[in-house]
mmCIF file of C-alpha atoms and ligand atoms in Angstrom:
data_model
loop_
_atom_site.group_PDB
_atom_site.id
_atom_site.type_symbol
_atom_site.label_atom_id
_atom_site.label_comp_id
_atom_site.label_asym_id
_atom_site.label_seq_id
_atom_site.Cartn_x
_atom_site.Cartn_y
_atom_site.Cartn_z
ATOM 1 C CA MET A 76 2.043 0.696 18.612
ATOM 2 C CA ILE A 77 2.190 -1.773 16.355
ATOM 3 C CA LEU A 78 -1.153 -2.222 14.994
ATOM 4 C CA PRO A 79 -2.791 -5.491 13.299
ATOM 5 C CA ILE A 80 -2.922 -5.391 9.727
ATOM 6 C CA TYR A 81 -6.026 -6.141 7.838
ATOM 7 C CA LEU A 82 -6.229 -9.435 5.419
ATOM 8 C CA TYR A 83 -7.357 -9.679 2.213
ATOM 9 C CA GLY A 84 -11.456 -10.205 2.164
ATOM 10 C CA HIS A 85 -11.920 -7.918 4.836
ATOM 11 C CA PRO A 86 -14.596 -5.621 3.473
ATOM 12 C CA VAL A 87 -12.887 -2.535 4.453
ATOM 13 C CA LEU A 88 -9.787 -3.056 2.043
ATOM 14 C CA ARG A 89 -12.397 -2.674 -0.454
ATOM 15 C CA LYS A 90 -13.756 0.721 0.428
ATOM 16 C CA VAL A 91 -12.814 4.128 -1.208
ATOM 17 C CA THR A 92 -11.035 6.130 1.294
ATOM 18 C CA LYS A 93 -12.005 9.479 2.227
ATOM 19 C CA ASN A 94 -9.718 12.921 2.127
ATOM 20 C CA ILE A 95 -9.001 13.811 6.080
ATOM 21 C CA SER A 96 -9.412 17.355 6.830
ATOM 22 C CA PRO A 97 -6.699 19.689 8.475
ATOM 23 C CA ASP A 98 -7.863 19.257 12.184
ATOM 24 C CA TYR A 99 -8.016 15.841 11.947
ATOM 25 C CA PRO A 100 -7.380 14.286 15.796
ATOM 26 C CA GLY A 101 -4.331 12.446 16.521
ATOM 27 C CA LEU A 102 -2.614 12.304 12.908
ATOM 28 C CA LYS A 103 0.923 12.309 14.240
ATOM 29 C CA PRO A 104 0.615 9.353 16.416
ATOM 30 C CA LEU A 105 -1.395 7.570 13.484
ATOM 31 C CA LEU A 106 1.647 8.164 11.019
ATOM 32 C CA ASP A 107 4.406 6.983 13.826
ATOM 33 C CA ASN A 108 1.710 3.456 14.432
ATOM 34 C CA MET A 109 1.834 3.346 10.905
ATOM 35 C CA PHE A 110 5.427 3.339 10.199
ATOM 36 C CA GLU A 111 5.930 1.154 13.390
ATOM 37 C CA THR A 112 3.493 -1.273 12.191
ATOM 38 C CA LEU A 113 4.917 -1.097 8.841
ATOM 39 C CA TYR A 114 8.700 -1.911 9.940
ATOM 40 C CA ASN A 115 7.579 -4.453 12.290
ATOM 41 C CA ALA A 116 6.072 -6.318 9.267
ATOM 42 C CA ASP A 117 9.118 -6.114 7.066
ATOM 43 C CA GLY A 118 7.453 -3.666 4.756
ATOM 44 C CA ILE A 119 8.110 -0.932 2.669
ATOM 45 C CA GLY A 120 4.612 0.675 2.310
ATOM 46 C CA LEU A 121 1.431 0.434 4.104
ATOM 47 C CA ALA A 122 -2.062 2.591 3.528
ATOM 48 C CA ALA A 123 -4.780 3.453 6.256
ATOM 49 C CA PRO A 124 -7.243 0.487 4.665
ATOM 50 C CA GLN A 125 -4.745 -1.806 6.026
ATOM 51 C CA ILE A 126 -4.999 -0.829 9.417
ATOM 52 C CA GLY A 127 -9.036 -0.768 9.257
ATOM 53 C CA LEU A 128 -9.425 2.845 8.467
ATOM 54 C CA GLU A 129 -10.891 4.716 5.321
ATOM 55 C CA ASP A 130 -8.806 7.796 5.384
ATOM 56 C CA ARG A 131 -7.066 8.758 2.414
ATOM 57 C CA ILE A 132 -2.848 8.513 3.707
ATOM 58 C CA LEU A 133 -0.375 6.323 2.730
ATOM 59 C CA VAL A 134 3.167 5.641 4.569
ATOM 60 C CA VAL A 135 6.212 4.523 2.404
ATOM 61 C CA ASP A 136 9.600 3.739 3.108
ATOM 62 C CA LEU A 137 11.729 2.252 0.670
ATOM 63 C CA SER A 138 15.424 2.608 2.984
ATOM 64 C CA PRO A 139 15.035 -1.225 3.366
ATOM 65 C CA LEU A 140 15.994 -1.554 -0.334
ATOM 66 C CA ALA A 141 18.811 0.822 -0.244
ATOM 67 C CA ASP A 142 21.052 -1.618 -1.971
ATOM 68 C CA GLN A 143 19.020 -1.766 -4.845
ATOM 69 C CA ASP A 144 19.377 2.307 -5.689
ATOM 70 C CA PRO A 145 20.987 4.606 -3.170
ATOM 71 C CA SER A 146 18.258 6.887 -3.603
ATOM 72 C CA PHE A 147 15.900 4.515 -1.885
ATOM 73 C CA LYS A 148 18.073 5.048 1.349
ATOM 74 C CA ASP A 149 16.043 8.518 2.532
ATOM 75 C CA PHE A 150 12.769 7.466 0.986
ATOM 76 C CA ARG A 151 10.648 7.877 3.726
ATOM 77 C CA ARG A 152 7.429 9.702 2.597
ATOM 78 C CA VAL A 153 3.654 10.174 3.884
ATOM 79 C CA PHE A 154 1.063 10.653 1.408
ATOM 80 C CA ILE A 155 -1.963 12.099 2.708
ATOM 81 C CA ASN A 156 -4.975 13.133 0.911
ATOM 82 C CA ALA A 157 -2.860 11.616 -2.213
ATOM 83 C CA HIS A 158 -4.983 11.871 -5.787
ATOM 84 C CA ILE A 159 -2.870 10.591 -9.086
ATOM 85 C CA ILE A 160 -3.479 12.844 -11.551
ATOM 86 C CA GLU A 161 -1.389 11.221 -14.550
ATOM 87 C CA LYS A 162 0.091 7.500 -15.389
ATOM 88 C CA ASP A 163 1.948 7.422 -18.180
ATOM 89 C CA GLY A 164 5.636 5.711 -19.446
ATOM 90 C CA PRO A 165 5.719 2.438 -20.756
ATOM 91 C CA GLU A 166 4.251 -0.348 -18.888
ATOM 92 C CA GLU A 167 6.229 -2.942 -16.734
ATOM 93 C CA SER A 168 5.797 -5.964 -15.225
ATOM 94 C CA VAL A 169 7.694 -6.641 -11.433
ATOM 95 C CA GLU A 170 7.059 -8.718 -8.751
ATOM 96 C CA GLU A 171 4.961 -7.470 -6.157
ATOM 97 C CA GLY A 172 3.645 -8.599 -2.733
ATOM 98 C CA CYS A 173 1.138 -6.930 0.335
ATOM 99 C CA LEU A 174 1.071 -7.069 3.830
ATOM 100 C CA SER A 175 -2.866 -7.985 3.541
ATOM 101 C CA ILE A 176 -2.207 -10.640 1.526
ATOM 102 C CA PRO A 177 0.563 -12.686 2.700
ATOM 103 C CA ASN A 178 2.685 -14.961 1.082
ATOM 104 C CA ILE A 179 1.880 -14.484 -2.517
ATOM 105 C CA HIS A 180 4.112 -12.895 -4.766
ATOM 106 C CA GLU A 181 3.025 -11.965 -8.239
ATOM 107 C CA LYS A 182 4.304 -9.830 -11.328
ATOM 108 C CA VAL A 183 1.612 -6.740 -11.791
ATOM 109 C CA PRO A 184 1.776 -4.279 -14.886
ATOM 110 C CA ARG A 185 1.979 -0.842 -14.144
ATOM 111 C CA LYS A 186 2.980 2.457 -15.719
ATOM 112 C CA ASN A 187 6.582 3.613 -14.937
ATOM 113 C CA ARG A 188 5.510 7.167 -14.202
ATOM 114 C CA ILE A 189 3.013 8.925 -12.116
ATOM 115 C CA ARG A 190 2.355 12.235 -11.473
ATOM 116 C CA ILE A 191 0.747 12.690 -7.586
ATOM 117 C CA GLN A 192 -0.790 15.290 -5.167
ATOM 118 C CA TYR A 193 -0.871 14.875 -1.513
ATOM 119 C CA SER A 194 0.114 16.644 1.291
ATOM 120 C CA ASP A 195 3.132 15.747 3.856
ATOM 121 C CA GLU A 196 2.904 14.760 7.492
ATOM 122 C CA ASN A 197 2.889 18.560 7.913
ATOM 123 C CA LEU A 198 0.165 18.829 5.762
ATOM 124 C CA GLN A 199 2.543 20.922 3.271
ATOM 125 C CA PRO A 200 0.766 20.639 -0.394
ATOM 126 C CA HIS A 201 3.260 18.579 -3.152
ATOM 127 C CA ASP A 202 2.995 18.213 -6.658
ATOM 128 C CA GLU A 203 5.529 15.538 -7.984
ATOM 129 C CA VAL A 204 6.480 13.113 -10.116
ATOM 130 C CA PHE A 205 7.669 9.227 -9.111
ATOM 131 C CA GLU A 206 9.292 7.181 -11.852
ATOM 132 C CA GLY A 207 10.664 3.425 -11.506
ATOM 133 C CA TYR A 208 10.086 1.183 -8.251
ATOM 134 C CA LYS A 209 9.236 4.677 -6.335
ATOM 135 C CA ALA A 210 6.299 4.980 -8.665
ATOM 136 C CA ARG A 211 5.205 1.190 -8.646
ATOM 137 C CA VAL A 212 5.404 0.968 -5.127
ATOM 138 C CA ILE A 213 3.257 4.292 -4.654
ATOM 139 C CA GLN A 214 0.754 3.082 -7.135
ATOM 140 C CA HIS A 215 0.135 -0.168 -4.937
ATOM 141 C CA GLU A 216 -0.219 1.929 -2.141
ATOM 142 C CA TYR A 217 -2.442 4.274 -3.753
ATOM 143 C CA ASP A 218 -4.775 1.285 -5.408
ATOM 144 C CA HIS A 219 -5.581 0.986 -1.555
ATOM 145 C CA LEU A 220 -6.936 4.159 -1.205
ATOM 146 C CA GLU A 221 -8.904 3.230 -4.150
ATOM 147 C CA GLY A 222 -9.982 0.072 -2.756
ATOM 148 C CA ILE A 223 -8.336 -2.009 -4.952
ATOM 149 C CA MET A 224 -5.513 -4.669 -4.331
ATOM 150 C CA PHE A 225 -2.474 -6.084 -6.637
ATOM 151 C CA VAL A 226 -4.412 -9.490 -7.549
ATOM 152 C CA ASP A 227 -7.228 -7.288 -8.915
ATOM 153 C CA HIS A 228 -4.261 -6.644 -11.670
ATOM 154 C CA ILE A 229 -3.607 -10.656 -12.368
ATOM 155 C CA SER A 230 -5.780 -12.223 -14.691
ATOM 156 C CA GLY A 231 -5.878 -15.452 -16.665
ATOM 157 C CA ILE A 232 -3.901 -18.783 -15.325
ATOM 158 C CA ARG A 233 -1.893 -16.918 -13.003
ATOM 159 C CA LYS A 234 -5.259 -15.693 -10.898
ATOM 160 C CA GLN A 235 -6.422 -19.342 -11.314
ATOM 161 C CA MET A 236 -2.990 -20.464 -9.774
ATOM 162 C CA ILE A 237 -3.465 -18.224 -6.550
ATOM 163 C CA ARG A 238 -7.013 -18.896 -6.209
ATOM 164 C CA SER A 239 -6.614 -21.578 -3.529
ATOM 165 C CA LYS A 240 -3.984 -19.419 -1.946
ATOM 166 C CA LEU A 241 -6.508 -16.225 -1.686
ATOM 167 C CA ASP A 242 -9.147 -18.796 -0.270
ATOM 168 C CA LYS A 243 -7.178 -20.316 2.789
ATOM 169 C CA ILE A 244 -6.772 -16.331 3.513
ATOM 170 C CA LEU A 245 -10.343 -15.852 3.167
ATOM 171 C CA LYS A 246 -10.808 -18.762 5.501
ATOM 172 C CA GLY A 247 -8.636 -17.253 8.004
ATOM 173 C CA ASP A 248 -5.819 -19.938 7.217
ATOM 174 C CA VAL A 249 -2.599 -17.592 7.469
ATOM 175 C CA ARG A 250 1.039 -17.648 8.408
ATOM 176 C CA CYS A 251 2.799 -14.851 9.146
ATOM 177 C CA SER A 252 5.367 -13.168 11.406
ATOM 178 C CA TYR A 253 3.234 -10.018 12.147
ATOM 179 C CA LYS A 254 0.050 -9.232 13.658
ATOM 180 C CA VAL A 255 -3.378 -9.554 11.608
ATOM 181 C CA LYS A 256 -6.843 -9.076 11.737
ATOM 182 C CA PRO A 257 -8.538 -11.711 9.996
ATOM 183 C CA VAL A 258 -11.667 -11.697 7.571
ATOM 184 C CA PRO A 259 -14.336 -11.165 9.960
ATOM 185 C CA LYS A 260 -16.906 -14.466 10.090
ATOM 186 C CA LYS A 261 -20.619 -14.338 8.515
HETATM 187 NI NI1 NI B 539 -0.801 -3.909 -0.255
#
């Protein structure tokens, strides 16, 4: 089932998510829905707050970018109860977008390497290091679990330049190809 993606300005995107318990009801269908929603929107990553849930779950699938790097082809991953415990390596600025912030793309500085502890879709625990673009995408989605969005990392003149676009999203003036959940009217 394709779920609506919550847009920038929705309060759920600013919540710090909670770990889920092993008896979390409907985990398998939820993960299926997250991937279906991700593919429908032509994205490469989706975090639970983007579909309105305060649960510590994110999914990533880099296969659409397999022509850039063959190792992306099979990189379809679920991260449950994820916690990044180290970030290091050089900082790089690379352009990012977000399904919750349609039509805005900006360079975001991030560390090149992360170490993350998480459980997979079978609730098996992992402690793993990721580098490069994989580390970037995981950090972007992980930020969602902490109530952070990529535009928070942008400052100065660039932030001013996207301000009017962000204001449009806040007003519900959004055009995109997938189903969205706009900001509730006050
Ligand atoms: Ni995002």
